[in-house]
Amino acid sequence: MSAYFEIRNLKIDYKTYEKQQRVLDIERIAIEKGKTYGIVGESGSGKTVLALAIMGLLPCPPGIIKSGEIIFDGQDLLKKKNKEMGEKYRGNRIAMIFQDPMSTLNPVFTVGYQMIQIIKQHQKLNKKEAYKKAIEMIEVVKLPDVDDIMKKYPHQLSGGQRQRIIIAMALACGAEFLIADEPTRNLDVTIQASILKLMKELQKKFGVTVLFIANNLSLVSTFCDEIGILHNGKIVEQGRVEEVIKSSKNTYTKILIDSVTKGESVTKKKQEKDEVLLEVKSLKKYFPVKKRKSSKLFVKAVDDVDLKIYKGEVVGIVGESGCGKSTLVNTILNLHEPTSGQVLFDGKNIFELDKNQLRKTRKDIQIVFQDPYWSLNPRWLVKDIISEPIKVHEKLNSISILKRVEDLLELVGLPKSSAFKYPHEFSGGQRQRIAIARALAVNPKLVVLDEPTSSIDVISQAQILELLKELRGRLRLTNILISHDLSVVNYLADKVVIMYLGKIVEYGEAIEVFNNPLHPYTKALFNSIPSLESSGIESLVTLEGNVPSAINPPSGCRFHTRCSMANERCSKEMPAMKVYNDNHSAACFLYEQ
Ligand code: SF4
């Protein structure tokens, strides 16, 4: 008996000028009605090809469907003509949620207009009925101020709100089968938890069957009933989530599980702390927004921040988008002029340095950016990319420069011959190694790591984390690590700074903070992250609502509008940072004593 959704012997090739290659070879995937099946795989493993084939959207050429069946409710979708797929299935009974809602929504039309058009087209309703249905679905996905949301353009909504609109659109058209392709990839962990809970709730309410695609094993295992591991186009292992995670038989699955648990382990020893390398004192960075007759409005991105970073330690800065972590680091790097306050680097205030001193300081502070696909010049050879800072800051001849480049390549685990290749000849993980080599080229004292693993595959992520840990031990580097991935911070950082709406709300040794979080915001943040041990999506804590506006932050404790522990005092007074024990401080009235 066939399942509600089933893939049988599906073989897909891609043909290029040079060769024809098998990109997907799936023997069988079966999903029962109302269940969730998760596919985990790295980029290039065939996840998107599979999703496009199901939707009847696979570009042919270069794609060639060699054989197989995709059975949905007793019908083979591969036998349907494009017209029939468009009229009866795609967008009606089968819908897809993409990872970037901004690319799904049209930026020049309001959300309401787009919803009405789609409902009219797929549900054959008139304008009035479609409007009513749109309002109803926006309420179903729990967005506030429905009338207001209908009038907004996509860019006026947050990432989480946009993803809710996409879910509303899919369900409004009567989707029975939903393909969710990394639906929470670009969202903060707290928003991710609330979107996943919403999806689970609506799945039960509407009886939807879900194919969930992601490269995050923890996420898929928390959300799904069954899981399939896709590697080089083949399902190498599949079964119930607990079975695959607890008793995996396939080597690749084991590597995947290891790479996740590596990120989650706390193995750090407390650092010897002596000399302060960087000290931030009462730093404020306000961005002007609008001038009125008598008043000015400001985005208070960083508001009165104090921080000390000692030589040789890794400090992780964590918080949702808009919390001010990037502005704080950019101001420390002197890329933003501060509104007030000081940043002392090696004892000198970097805002008072002359041109020459500033140039020297820039050599001492280097940065590794998030996306190695954008941060390396595609027209330059790797040797030119790595040697650029050497040429700017040091007077060396070309032979010495090449020798330094080769040494750096070896240091980051790449062969010397990589020097004469271009960035496109490398994988994401290898490119990030090149970016790290470039940052280390002039022996900096401080390296800022801006989400160093968020744009690369899980397995490469684990390797880059290993490398960073090894380099930091070997070179006694001081690092500021910005990341929304707490497992990365947990793995690398000695200290953790938790930021909320421009302020530090908790600070301390990573072991302390991760094992015993104090601030209600930190607790919510930690409890919203799926892990291999999570017992289903219901176990995740959701922090409702978005970060309030930094133009007009809430009075008193800035977190009081979202805090489950708030009392009357919290909205009136701002809690000061209090030391809880030697290595751990928090700004919350609950820890005053
Ligand atoms: Fe919550 Fe009050 Fe503590 Fe702020 S001070 S985190 S609102 S309990």
Coordinates of C-alpha atoms and ligand atoms in Angstrom, one line a residue:
M1 CA 0.0 0.0 0.0
S2 CA 1.4 3.4 -0.9
A3 CA 1.8 6.2 1.6
Y4 CA 0.1 9.6 1.3
F5 CA 3.3 11.0 -0.2
E6 CA 5.9 8.7 -1.6
I7 CA 9.1 8.9 -3.7
R8 CA 10.1 5.8 -5.5
N9 CA 13.4 5.2 -7.4
L10 CA 13.8 8.9 -8.3
K11 CA 16.9 9.5 -10.4
I12 CA 17.7 13.0 -11.6
D13 CA 20.8 14.0 -13.7
Y14 CA 22.2 17.4 -14.4
K15 CA 23.7 17.9 -17.9
T16 CA 26.4 20.5 -18.5
Y17 CA 28.6 21.2 -21.5
E18 CA 31.2 18.9 -20.1
K19 CA 29.3 16.0 -18.6
Q20 CA 26.1 14.5 -17.3
Q21 CA 26.0 13.8 -13.6
R22 CA 23.6 12.1 -11.3
V23 CA 22.5 14.6 -8.6
L24 CA 19.7 12.7 -7.0
D25 CA 19.2 9.0 -6.6
I26 CA 16.4 8.3 -4.0
E27 CA 15.2 4.7 -3.6
R28 CA 12.2 5.5 -1.3
I29 CA 10.8 8.2 1.0
A30 CA 7.3 7.7 2.4
I31 CA 5.4 10.1 4.5
E32 CA 2.1 9.3 6.2
K33 CA -0.7 11.9 6.1
G34 CA -0.3 14.6 8.8
K35 CA 3.3 13.6 9.6
T36 CA 6.6 15.5 9.3
Y37 CA 9.6 14.1 7.5
G38 CA 12.9 16.0 7.7
I39 CA 15.7 15.9 5.2
V40 CA 19.1 16.9 6.5
G41 CA 22.0 17.6 4.1
E42 CA 24.8 19.9 3.3
S43 CA 24.6 22.4 0.4
G44 CA 24.9 20.5 -2.9
S45 CA 23.5 17.3 -1.4
G46 CA 20.4 17.6 -3.6
K47 CA 17.8 19.1 -1.2
T48 CA 16.7 21.9 -3.4
V49 CA 16.6 19.7 -6.5
L50 CA 14.3 17.4 -4.7
A51 CA 12.0 20.2 -3.6
L52 CA 11.9 21.6 -7.1
A53 CA 11.1 18.2 -8.6
I54 CA 8.2 17.7 -6.3
M55 CA 6.8 21.2 -7.2
G56 CA 7.2 20.5 -10.9
L57 CA 9.6 23.4 -11.1
L58 CA 12.9 21.6 -11.9
P59 CA 14.5 23.5 -14.8
C60 CA 15.0 20.9 -17.6
P61 CA 17.6 21.4 -19.0
P62 CA 20.0 21.2 -17.2
G63 CA 17.9 18.8 -15.1
I64 CA 16.8 15.4 -16.6
I65 CA 14.4 13.2 -14.7
K66 CA 15.7 9.8 -15.7
S67 CA 13.2 7.6 -13.8
G68 CA 11.0 7.3 -10.8
E69 CA 7.7 8.4 -9.3
I70 CA 6.6 11.1 -6.9
I71 CA 3.2 9.9 -5.6
F72 CA 1.0 12.4 -3.9
D73 CA -2.5 11.3 -2.8
G74 CA -2.4 8.4 -5.3
Q75 CA -1.3 10.5 -8.3
D76 CA 2.2 10.5 -9.8
L77 CA 3.2 14.2 -10.0
L78 CA 5.9 13.4 -12.6
K79 CA 3.2 12.4 -15.1
K80 CA 1.3 15.7 -14.7
K81 CA 1.5 18.4 -17.4
N82 CA 2.8 21.7 -16.2
K83 CA -0.7 23.3 -16.7
E84 CA -2.3 20.7 -14.5
M85 CA 0.4 21.0 -11.9
G86 CA -0.1 24.8 -11.8
E87 CA -3.9 24.6 -11.7
K88 CA -4.5 21.7 -9.3
Y89 CA -1.4 21.2 -7.2
R90 CA 1.3 23.9 -7.1
G91 CA 0.2 26.6 -4.7
N92 CA -3.1 24.9 -4.1
R93 CA -2.6 21.4 -2.5
I94 CA 1.2 21.6 -2.4
A95 CA 2.9 24.8 -1.1
M96 CA 6.4 25.7 -0.4
I97 CA 8.0 28.0 2.2
F98 CA 11.4 29.3 1.2
Q99 CA 14.2 30.4 3.5
D100 CA 14.0 34.0 2.5
P101 CA 10.5 35.4 2.7
M102 CA 11.8 38.7 1.2
S103 CA 12.4 36.9 -2.1
T104 CA 9.0 35.3 -2.0
L105 CA 7.1 38.5 -1.4
N106 CA 6.9 41.3 -4.0
P107 CA 8.5 44.4 -2.5
V108 CA 6.3 46.9 -4.5
F109 CA 2.9 45.6 -3.3
T110 CA 1.4 45.6 0.2
V111 CA 1.1 42.3 2.0
G112 CA -2.7 42.6 2.0
Y113 CA -2.8 43.1 -1.8
Q114 CA -0.5 40.1 -2.4
M115 CA -2.5 37.8 -0.1
I116 CA -5.8 38.8 -1.8
Q117 CA -4.4 38.2 -5.3
I118 CA -3.1 34.7 -4.4
I119 CA -6.3 33.7 -2.6
K120 CA -8.4 35.0 -5.5
Q121 CA -6.3 33.0 -8.0
H122 CA -6.1 29.7 -6.1
Q123 CA -9.4 29.6 -4.2
K124 CA -11.5 31.2 -7.0
L125 CA -13.1 33.7 -4.5
N126 CA -14.2 37.3 -5.3
K127 CA -12.3 40.3 -3.9
K128 CA -14.5 40.7 -0.8
E129 CA -14.3 37.0 0.1
A130 CA -10.6 36.9 -0.5
Y131 CA -10.1 40.0 1.8
K132 CA -12.1 38.2 4.5
K133 CA -10.0 35.1 4.1
A134 CA -6.7 37.1 4.2
I135 CA -7.8 38.8 7.5
E136 CA -8.8 35.4 8.9
M137 CA -5.4 33.8 8.0
I138 CA -3.3 36.7 9.4
E139 CA -5.2 36.1 12.7
V140 CA -4.5 32.4 12.4
V141 CA -0.7 33.0 12.2
K142 CA -1.0 35.3 15.3
L143 CA 0.1 38.6 13.9
P144 CA -1.2 41.6 15.8
D145 CA -3.0 44.7 14.3
V146 CA -4.4 42.8 11.3
D147 CA -5.6 45.8 9.4
D148 CA -2.3 47.6 9.9
I149 CA -0.4 44.5 8.7
M150 CA -2.5 44.3 5.5
K151 CA -1.4 47.8 4.6
K152 CA 2.3 47.2 5.1
Y153 CA 4.9 46.5 2.5
P154 CA 7.2 43.5 3.1
H155 CA 10.2 45.6 4.1
Q156 CA 8.1 47.2 6.9
L157 CA 7.8 43.8 8.6
S158 CA 10.4 41.9 10.6
G159 CA 11.8 38.6 9.3
G160 CA 9.6 36.6 11.6
Q161 CA 6.4 38.5 10.6
R162 CA 7.2 38.0 6.9
Q163 CA 7.6 34.3 7.4
R164 CA 4.3 34.2 9.2
I165 CA 2.7 35.9 6.2
I166 CA 4.2 33.3 3.9
I167 CA 2.7 30.5 6.1
A168 CA -0.6 32.3 6.1
M169 CA -0.6 32.5 2.3
A170 CA 0.2 28.8 2.0
L171 CA -2.6 27.8 4.3
A172 CA -5.1 30.3 2.9
C173 CA -4.8 28.5 -0.5
G174 CA -5.6 25.2 1.2
A175 CA -2.2 23.5 1.2
E176 CA -2.3 19.9 2.3
F177 CA 1.3 19.2 1.7
L178 CA 3.9 21.8 2.7
I179 CA 7.6 21.8 1.7
A180 CA 9.5 24.0 4.2
D181 CA 13.0 24.7 2.8
E182 CA 15.1 26.0 5.7
P183 CA 12.1 28.3 6.8
T184 CA 13.9 29.7 9.8
R185 CA 17.5 30.0 8.5
N186 CA 17.8 33.7 8.7
L187 CA 15.8 34.2 11.9
D188 CA 17.0 34.7 15.4
V189 CA 16.7 31.7 17.7
T190 CA 13.8 33.1 19.7
I191 CA 11.8 34.0 16.5
Q192 CA 12.8 30.6 15.1
A193 CA 11.3 28.8 18.1
S194 CA 8.0 30.7 17.8
I195 CA 7.8 30.1 14.0
L196 CA 8.4 26.4 14.5
K197 CA 5.8 26.2 17.3
L198 CA 3.3 28.0 15.1
M199 CA 4.0 25.6 12.2
K200 CA 3.5 22.6 14.5
E201 CA 0.2 24.1 15.8
L202 CA -1.1 24.9 12.4
Q203 CA 0.0 21.5 11.1
K204 CA -2.2 19.8 13.7
K205 CA -5.1 22.2 13.2
F206 CA -5.2 21.9 9.4
G207 CA -3.9 18.3 9.1
V208 CA -1.0 19.3 6.9
T209 CA 1.8 16.9 5.9
V210 CA 5.2 18.5 6.0
L211 CA 8.5 17.9 4.3
F212 CA 11.0 19.9 6.3
I213 CA 14.4 20.6 4.6
A214 CA 17.4 22.0 6.5
N215 CA 21.1 21.5 7.2
N216 CA 20.7 21.8 10.9
L217 CA 20.4 18.4 12.4
S218 CA 19.3 19.6 15.9
L219 CA 16.5 21.7 14.3
V220 CA 15.2 18.8 12.1
S221 CA 15.4 16.3 14.8
T222 CA 13.4 18.5 17.2
F223 CA 10.7 19.3 14.6
C224 CA 10.2 16.1 12.7
D225 CA 8.7 12.6 13.3
E226 CA 11.0 10.9 10.8
I227 CA 14.3 12.0 9.3
G228 CA 16.3 11.2 6.2
I229 CA 20.0 12.0 5.8
L230 CA 20.8 13.1 2.3
H231 CA 24.4 12.9 1.1
N232 CA 25.6 13.3 -2.5
G233 CA 22.0 12.9 -3.7
K234 CA 21.3 9.6 -1.8
I235 CA 19.4 9.0 1.4
V236 CA 22.1 7.2 3.3
E237 CA 20.0 6.6 6.4
Q238 CA 16.4 7.2 7.4
G239 CA 14.0 6.3 10.2
R240 CA 12.3 7.6 13.3
V241 CA 14.3 10.6 14.7
E242 CA 15.2 8.8 18.0
E243 CA 16.5 5.7 16.2
V244 CA 18.7 7.7 13.7
I245 CA 20.1 10.0 16.4
K246 CA 20.7 7.3 19.1
S247 CA 21.8 4.4 17.0
S248 CA 22.9 5.7 13.7
K249 CA 24.6 3.1 11.5
N250 CA 25.9 5.2 8.6
T251 CA 29.3 6.8 8.9
Y252 CA 28.2 10.1 7.4
T253 CA 25.3 10.4 9.9
K254 CA 27.7 9.7 12.7
I255 CA 30.0 12.6 11.4
L256 CA 27.0 14.9 11.3
I257 CA 26.0 14.0 14.8
D258 CA 29.6 14.4 16.0
S259 CA 29.8 17.8 14.4
V260 CA 26.7 18.9 16.3
T261 CA 27.7 17.6 19.7
K262 CA 31.1 19.1 19.2
G263 CA 29.5 22.5 19.1
E264 CA 27.5 21.8 22.1
S265 CA 30.2 20.6 24.5
V266 CA 31.6 22.9 27.2
T267 CA 35.2 21.9 27.6
K268 CA 36.9 25.1 28.3
K269 CA 39.2 25.7 31.1
K270 CA 39.1 29.0 32.9
Q271 CA 41.6 31.4 31.4
E272 CA 44.5 33.1 33.2
K273 CA 43.5 36.7 33.0
D274 CA 46.0 39.3 33.5
E275 CA 46.5 42.2 31.0
V276 CA 43.6 44.1 29.7
L277 CA 43.8 44.4 25.9
L278 CA 40.6 46.3 25.2
E279 CA 38.5 48.3 27.6
V280 CA 35.1 49.9 26.6
K281 CA 34.0 52.6 29.0
S282 CA 30.4 54.1 29.0
L283 CA 30.2 53.7 25.2
K284 CA 27.2 55.1 23.4
K285 CA 26.4 55.0 19.8
Y286 CA 23.2 56.8 18.7
F287 CA 22.2 57.2 15.1
P288 CA 20.1 60.2 14.2
V289 CA 16.8 59.4 12.5
K290 CA 14.7 62.4 12.0
K291 CA 15.0 66.1 12.9
R292 CA 11.9 67.9 14.2
K293 CA 11.7 71.5 15.2
S294 CA 12.8 71.1 18.7
S295 CA 13.7 67.5 19.1
K296 CA 15.9 64.9 17.5
L297 CA 15.1 61.2 17.3
F298 CA 17.9 58.7 17.7
V299 CA 18.3 54.9 17.3
K300 CA 20.1 54.1 20.6
A301 CA 22.0 51.2 19.1
V302 CA 24.6 51.0 21.9
D303 CA 23.7 52.6 25.2
D304 CA 26.2 53.0 28.0
V305 CA 28.2 49.8 27.5
D306 CA 31.2 48.8 29.7
L307 CA 33.4 45.9 28.8
K308 CA 36.9 44.6 29.5
I309 CA 38.7 42.0 27.2
Y310 CA 41.9 40.4 28.5
K311 CA 44.8 39.3 26.4
G312 CA 44.3 35.7 25.1
E313 CA 40.6 35.4 25.8
V314 CA 37.7 34.8 23.5
V315 CA 34.6 36.9 24.3
G316 CA 31.4 35.9 22.6
I317 CA 28.7 38.6 22.0
V318 CA 25.2 37.2 21.7
G319 CA 21.8 38.7 21.2
E320 CA 18.9 38.9 18.7
S321 CA 19.1 41.0 15.5
G322 CA 19.0 44.7 16.4
C323 CA 20.4 44.2 19.9
G324 CA 23.4 46.3 19.0
K325 CA 26.2 43.6 18.9
S326 CA 27.4 44.6 15.4
T327 CA 27.2 48.3 16.2
L328 CA 29.2 47.8 19.4
V329 CA 31.9 45.9 17.4
N330 CA 31.9 48.4 14.6
T331 CA 32.4 51.2 17.1
I332 CA 35.2 49.3 18.8
L333 CA 36.8 49.0 15.3
N334 CA 36.4 52.7 14.9
L335 CA 34.2 52.2 11.9
H336 CA 31.5 54.3 13.6
E337 CA 32.2 57.5 15.4
P338 CA 31.0 57.1 19.0
T339 CA 28.3 59.4 20.5
S340 CA 30.2 59.3 23.8
G341 CA 32.5 57.1 25.8
Q342 CA 35.9 55.6 25.3
V343 CA 37.5 52.5 23.8
L344 CA 41.0 51.9 25.2
F345 CA 43.1 49.5 23.0
D346 CA 46.4 48.6 24.7
G347 CA 45.8 51.6 27.0
K348 CA 45.2 54.2 24.3
N349 CA 41.8 55.7 23.5
I350 CA 41.3 54.8 19.8
F351 CA 39.1 57.8 19.2
E352 CA 41.9 60.2 20.0
L353 CA 44.6 58.6 17.8
D354 CA 46.3 60.5 15.0
K355 CA 46.4 59.1 11.4
N356 CA 49.6 57.1 11.9
Q357 CA 48.6 55.7 15.3
L358 CA 45.2 54.7 13.9
R359 CA 46.9 52.9 11.0
K360 CA 49.0 50.9 13.4
T361 CA 46.0 50.1 15.5
R362 CA 44.1 48.9 12.4
K363 CA 46.9 46.4 11.8
D364 CA 46.5 45.1 15.3
I365 CA 42.7 44.6 14.9
Q366 CA 41.6 42.3 12.1
I367 CA 38.2 40.9 11.2
V368 CA 36.9 37.7 9.6
F369 CA 33.6 38.3 8.0
Q370 CA 30.5 36.1 7.9
D371 CA 30.3 35.2 4.3
P372 CA 33.5 34.0 2.6
Y373 CA 31.7 34.1 -0.7
W374 CA 31.5 37.9 -0.5
S375 CA 34.6 38.8 1.5
L376 CA 37.2 37.5 -0.9
N377 CA 37.8 39.4 -4.2
P378 CA 36.9 36.9 -6.9
R379 CA 39.3 38.4 -9.4
W380 CA 42.4 38.0 -7.2
L381 CA 44.6 35.0 -6.7
V382 CA 44.6 33.7 -3.1
K383 CA 48.2 34.9 -2.7
D384 CA 47.2 38.5 -3.6
I385 CA 44.2 38.3 -1.2
I386 CA 46.3 37.2 1.8
S387 CA 49.3 39.4 1.0
E388 CA 47.2 42.6 0.7
P389 CA 47.4 43.6 4.4
I390 CA 51.1 42.6 4.5
K391 CA 51.8 45.0 1.6
V392 CA 49.9 47.8 3.3
H393 CA 51.4 47.4 6.7
E394 CA 54.9 45.9 6.2
K395 CA 57.8 46.5 3.9
L396 CA 58.7 43.1 2.7
N397 CA 60.1 41.9 -0.7
S398 CA 57.9 39.7 -2.9
I399 CA 59.8 36.5 -2.0
S400 CA 59.3 37.0 1.8
I401 CA 55.7 37.9 1.2
L402 CA 55.1 34.7 -0.8
K403 CA 56.9 32.7 1.9
R404 CA 54.6 34.3 4.6
V405 CA 51.5 33.5 2.4
E406 CA 52.5 29.9 2.1
D407 CA 53.2 29.6 5.8
L408 CA 49.8 31.1 6.5
L409 CA 48.0 28.7 4.2
E410 CA 49.7 25.8 5.9
L411 CA 48.7 27.2 9.3
V412 CA 45.0 27.2 8.3
G413 CA 45.3 23.7 6.9
L414 CA 45.5 24.5 3.1
P415 CA 48.2 23.3 0.7
K416 CA 50.8 25.9 -0.4
S417 CA 49.6 25.4 -4.0
S418 CA 46.3 27.2 -3.0
A419 CA 48.2 30.5 -3.4
F420 CA 47.9 30.4 -7.1
K421 CA 44.2 29.6 -7.3
Y422 CA 41.1 31.8 -7.3
P423 CA 38.5 31.9 -4.6
H424 CA 35.8 30.1 -6.7
E425 CA 38.0 27.0 -6.8
F426 CA 37.4 26.5 -3.1
S427 CA 34.5 25.3 -1.0
G428 CA 32.8 27.5 1.6
G429 CA 34.9 26.1 4.4
Q430 CA 38.1 26.4 2.5
R431 CA 37.3 30.1 1.6
Q432 CA 36.7 30.8 5.3
R433 CA 40.2 29.3 6.0
I434 CA 41.6 31.8 3.4
A435 CA 39.8 34.6 5.1
I436 CA 41.3 33.5 8.5
A437 CA 44.8 33.4 6.9
R438 CA 44.3 37.0 5.6
A439 CA 43.2 38.2 9.0
L440 CA 46.3 36.6 10.6
A441 CA 48.7 37.9 7.9
V442 CA 49.9 40.9 9.9
N443 CA 50.1 39.2 13.4
P444 CA 47.1 41.1 14.9
K445 CA 46.5 41.3 18.6
L446 CA 42.7 41.1 18.3
V447 CA 40.7 39.2 15.7
V448 CA 37.0 39.9 15.4
L449 CA 35.1 36.9 14.2
D450 CA 31.7 38.0 12.8
E451 CA 29.5 34.9 12.6
P452 CA 32.5 32.9 11.2
T453 CA 30.5 29.7 10.5
S454 CA 27.0 30.8 9.7
S455 CA 27.4 30.7 5.9
I456 CA 29.1 27.3 5.6
D457 CA 28.0 23.7 5.9
V458 CA 27.7 21.8 9.2
I459 CA 30.7 19.6 8.6
S460 CA 32.9 22.6 7.5
Q461 CA 31.5 24.5 10.5
A462 CA 32.9 21.9 12.8
Q463 CA 36.3 21.9 11.1
I464 CA 36.5 25.7 11.2
L465 CA 35.6 25.7 14.9
E466 CA 38.4 23.1 15.4
L467 CA 40.8 25.4 13.5
L468 CA 39.9 28.5 15.4
K469 CA 40.3 26.7 18.7
E470 CA 43.7 25.4 17.6
L471 CA 44.9 28.7 16.3
R472 CA 43.9 30.5 19.4
G473 CA 45.8 28.0 21.6
R474 CA 48.9 28.3 19.3
L475 CA 49.0 32.0 18.7
R476 CA 47.4 33.1 22.0
L477 CA 45.0 35.2 20.0
T478 CA 42.4 37.5 21.6
N479 CA 39.0 37.2 19.8
I480 CA 35.7 38.9 19.8
L481 CA 33.2 36.5 18.5
I482 CA 29.8 37.7 17.3
S483 CA 27.3 34.9 16.7
H484 CA 23.7 34.1 17.0
D485 CA 24.6 30.4 17.1
L486 CA 25.0 29.7 20.8
S487 CA 26.6 26.4 20.3
V488 CA 29.5 28.1 18.4
V489 CA 29.9 30.6 21.3
N490 CA 29.6 27.8 23.8
Y491 CA 32.4 25.9 22.0
L492 CA 34.9 28.8 21.5
A493 CA 34.3 31.6 24.0
D494 CA 35.8 32.0 27.5
K495 CA 33.4 34.8 28.3
V496 CA 30.0 35.6 27.1
V497 CA 28.2 39.0 26.8
I498 CA 24.5 38.9 26.4
M499 CA 23.0 42.1 24.8
Y500 CA 19.5 43.2 24.6
L501 CA 18.3 46.5 23.0
G502 CA 21.7 48.2 23.2
K503 CA 22.6 47.2 26.7
I504 CA 24.6 44.3 28.2
V505 CA 22.2 42.4 30.4
E506 CA 24.5 39.5 31.5
Y507 CA 28.2 39.0 31.4
G508 CA 30.5 36.3 32.7
E509 CA 32.6 33.2 32.2
A510 CA 31.1 31.1 29.5
I511 CA 30.9 28.0 31.7
E512 CA 29.1 30.0 34.3
V513 CA 26.6 31.7 31.9
F514 CA 25.8 28.5 30.0
N515 CA 25.5 26.3 33.0
N516 CA 23.7 28.8 35.2
P517 CA 22.1 31.6 33.2
L518 CA 20.6 34.3 35.4
H519 CA 18.8 37.0 33.3
P520 CA 15.3 35.9 32.1
Y521 CA 16.3 37.0 28.6
T522 CA 19.4 34.7 28.6
K523 CA 17.3 31.9 29.9
A524 CA 14.7 32.4 27.1
L525 CA 17.4 32.6 24.5
F526 CA 19.1 29.4 25.7
N527 CA 15.8 27.5 26.0
S528 CA 14.6 28.4 22.5
I529 CA 17.4 26.5 20.8
P530 CA 16.7 23.0 19.5
S531 CA 19.3 20.4 20.4
L532 CA 19.6 16.7 19.8
E533 CA 18.3 16.1 23.3
S534 CA 15.2 18.4 22.8
S535 CA 12.0 16.4 23.4
G536 CA 10.0 17.9 20.5
I537 CA 9.2 21.4 19.5
E538 CA 6.9 21.9 22.5
S539 CA 9.9 21.8 24.8
L540 CA 11.3 25.0 23.3
V541 CA 10.6 28.3 25.1
T542 CA 9.3 31.0 22.9
L543 CA 9.8 34.6 23.5
E544 CA 6.8 36.3 22.0
G545 CA 7.1 39.7 20.2
N546 CA 10.0 41.4 18.5
V547 CA 12.8 43.4 20.1
P548 CA 11.1 46.8 20.8
S549 CA 12.2 49.9 18.9
A550 CA 15.6 51.3 19.9
I551 CA 14.4 54.8 19.0
N552 CA 12.0 54.7 21.9
P553 CA 13.1 51.9 24.2
P554 CA 10.7 50.7 27.0
S555 CA 11.1 52.6 30.3
G556 CA 12.8 50.9 33.2
C557 CA 14.2 47.5 32.4
R558 CA 14.2 47.3 28.6
F559 CA 13.2 43.6 28.7
H560 CA 10.1 44.2 30.8
T561 CA 7.7 44.1 27.8
R562 CA 8.7 40.5 27.0
C563 CA 9.8 39.2 30.5
S564 CA 7.6 36.6 32.1
M565 CA 9.1 37.5 35.6
A566 CA 8.4 41.3 35.3
N567 CA 6.8 43.1 38.2
E568 CA 5.6 46.7 38.7
R569 CA 9.0 48.0 39.5
C570 CA 10.6 46.7 36.3
S571 CA 8.7 49.2 34.1
K572 CA 9.8 52.1 36.3
E573 CA 13.4 51.6 37.2
M574 CA 16.4 50.5 35.2
P575 CA 18.2 47.6 37.0
A576 CA 22.0 48.1 37.4
M577 CA 24.5 45.4 36.5
K578 CA 25.2 43.5 39.7
V579 CA 27.9 41.0 40.4
Y580 CA 26.4 37.6 41.2
N581 CA 29.7 35.9 41.9
D582 CA 33.3 36.6 40.8
N583 CA 32.8 35.7 37.2
H584 CA 29.2 36.4 36.6
S585 CA 27.0 39.6 36.5
A586 CA 23.5 40.3 35.5
A587 CA 21.2 43.4 35.3
C588 CA 17.9 42.2 36.8
F589 CA 16.1 43.0 40.0
L590 CA 15.8 39.3 40.7
Y591 CA 19.5 39.2 41.5
E592 CA 19.9 42.3 43.6
Q593 CA 21.0 40.6 46.7
Ligands
SF4_1 FE1 12.5 40.8 34.0 FE2 12.3 42.7 35.8 FE3 14.5 41.3 35.6 FE4 13.9 43.0 33.8 S1 14.4 43.5 35.9 S2 14.6 41.0 33.4 S3 11.7 42.8 33.6 S4 12.5 40.6 36.2

